[in-house]
Amino acid sequence: MTLAATAATAHPGFLSPTGIEIAFVLVGIATLGATLITVTTKQLVHAALWLVVALGGLAVEYLLLTAEFIAWVQVLIYVGSVVVLLLFGLMLTKAPIGPSPDADSGNRWAALGVAVAAVAALVWVVVDAFRTTWIDLDGPAHGSTEATGAFLFRHWVLPFEALSVLLLAALVGAIVLSRKRSKEQS
């Protein structure tokens, strides 16, 4: 077997994707669709529910990349906590449940331009950074739960704590706003 034939069988490339790669792309397209619906819907509760679908799609992507710990953290923290907190905030502030006419600021073209520029920059950076990197999905996982957890809590403790304080402040703010409105009405 020649060196070129060995290299071709080691990394099949884009012309012969595996089932995992096809699933990754399909779940990515579904997740992208859910995120587009999240930011374009005029009903806040529907936006929160589509956010659950988008965050769940990201968790499936992590599972396909053999990062089970990060996938379950995604489900527990973002889907289980952040979205529930968002829905509680909507309920406590008595936000409108139906279509909101003030949900559209009229800056759709400017927002679309910024979004396209951000996506183009992100794609360029990721492709440039990982141009020659291949992930062997058939081999053993490179990071264990213990190593991933140790890395996250060694280097990312401050952002995790800052996020928890921010979420607590948002919940307390929603309660204060709902109490003020109920006192003003009575």
Tab-separated table of C-alpha atoms in Angstrom, residues 54-144:
chain	number	residue	atom	x	y	z
A	54	ALA	CA	-31.712	25.064	20.102
A	55	LEU	CA	-29.875	24.336	23.345
A	56	GLY	CA	-30.955	20.690	23.161
A	57	GLY	CA	-29.544	20.539	19.634
A	58	LEU	CA	-26.221	21.796	20.959
A	59	ALA	CA	-26.265	19.059	23.577
A	60	VAL	CA	-26.797	16.468	20.825
A	61	GLU	CA	-23.854	17.963	18.928
A	62	TYR	CA	-21.690	17.529	22.046
A	63	LEU	CA	-22.834	13.910	22.285
A	64	LEU	CA	-21.869	13.333	18.662
A	65	LEU	CA	-18.429	14.748	19.457
A	66	THR	CA	-18.128	12.229	22.348
A	67	ALA	CA	-18.226	14.944	25.002
A	68	GLU	CA	-20.905	13.382	27.177
A	69	PHE	CA	-20.086	15.373	30.305
A	70	ILE	CA	-20.368	18.712	28.481
A	71	ALA	CA	-23.605	17.533	26.826
A	72	TRP	CA	-25.216	16.753	30.185
A	73	VAL	CA	-23.948	20.006	31.672
A	74	GLN	CA	-25.549	21.757	28.691
A	75	VAL	CA	-28.862	20.026	29.371
A	76	LEU	CA	-28.816	20.490	33.148
A	77	ILE	CA	-27.576	24.062	33.331
A	78	TYR	CA	-28.841	25.736	30.176
A	79	VAL	CA	-31.981	23.802	29.305
A	80	GLY	CA	-32.879	22.919	32.880
A	81	SER	CA	-31.975	26.141	34.636
A	82	VAL	CA	-31.506	29.125	32.371
A	83	VAL	CA	-34.632	28.567	30.285
A	84	VAL	CA	-36.720	27.797	33.373
A	85	LEU	CA	-35.413	31.003	34.962
A	86	LEU	CA	-36.269	32.889	31.779
A	87	LEU	CA	-39.809	31.505	31.824
A	88	PHE	CA	-40.191	32.376	35.521
A	89	GLY	CA	-38.991	35.882	34.730
A	90	LEU	CA	-41.596	36.162	31.976
A	91	MET	CA	-44.324	34.970	34.329
A	92	LEU	CA	-43.300	37.144	37.271
A	93	THR	CA	-43.002	40.337	35.233
A	94	LYS	CA	-46.345	39.654	33.581
A	95	ALA	CA	-44.838	39.925	30.110
A	96	PRO	CA	-47.343	39.665	27.269
A	97	ILE	CA	-48.020	36.051	26.308
A	98	GLY	CA	-49.336	36.703	22.805
A	99	PRO	CA	-47.667	38.521	19.935
A	100	SER	CA	-45.783	41.607	21.102
A	101	PRO	CA	-45.892	44.578	18.741
A	102	ASP	CA	-42.919	46.160	20.525
A	103	ALA	CA	-40.763	43.043	19.982
A	104	ASP	CA	-39.735	44.413	16.579
A	105	SER	CA	-37.490	47.474	16.611
A	106	GLY	CA	-37.440	47.880	12.830
A	107	ASN	CA	-33.684	47.332	12.565
A	108	ARG	CA	-33.910	43.966	10.826
A	109	TRP	CA	-31.537	44.842	7.969
A	110	ALA	CA	-28.875	46.220	10.274
A	111	ALA	CA	-29.235	43.197	12.558
A	112	LEU	CA	-29.026	40.854	9.564
A	113	GLY	CA	-25.857	42.573	8.367
A	114	VAL	CA	-24.238	42.295	11.787
A	115	ALA	CA	-25.310	38.650	12.095
A	116	VAL	CA	-23.912	37.728	8.662
A	117	ALA	CA	-20.627	39.499	9.433
A	118	ALA	CA	-20.380	37.742	12.816
A	119	VAL	CA	-21.093	34.321	11.282
A	120	ALA	CA	-18.560	34.918	8.504
A	121	ALA	CA	-15.901	35.958	11.021
A	122	LEU	CA	-16.644	32.976	13.255
A	123	VAL	CA	-16.540	30.501	10.365
A	124	TRP	CA	-13.289	32.007	9.096
A	125	VAL	CA	-11.643	31.811	12.524
A	126	VAL	CA	-12.770	28.227	13.180
A	127	VAL	CA	-11.794	26.983	9.707
A	128	ASP	CA	-8.429	28.706	9.952
A	129	ALA	CA	-7.759	27.315	13.423
A	130	PHE	CA	-8.806	23.724	12.679
A	131	ARG	CA	-7.909	23.403	8.991
A	132	THR	CA	-5.615	20.402	9.482
A	133	THR	CA	-7.141	18.976	12.659
A	134	TRP	CA	-9.033	15.694	12.467
A	135	ILE	CA	-11.095	14.261	15.279
A	136	ASP	CA	-11.042	10.473	15.459
A	137	LEU	CA	-14.612	9.658	16.482
A	138	ASP	CA	-14.053	5.907	16.242
A	139	GLY	CA	-11.216	5.861	18.784
A	140	PRO	CA	-11.354	6.375	22.532
A	141	ALA	CA	-12.484	9.699	23.951
A	142	HIS	CA	-9.579	12.020	24.626
A	143	GLY	CA	-10.967	13.674	27.751
A	144	SER	CA	-12.484	11.922	30.700
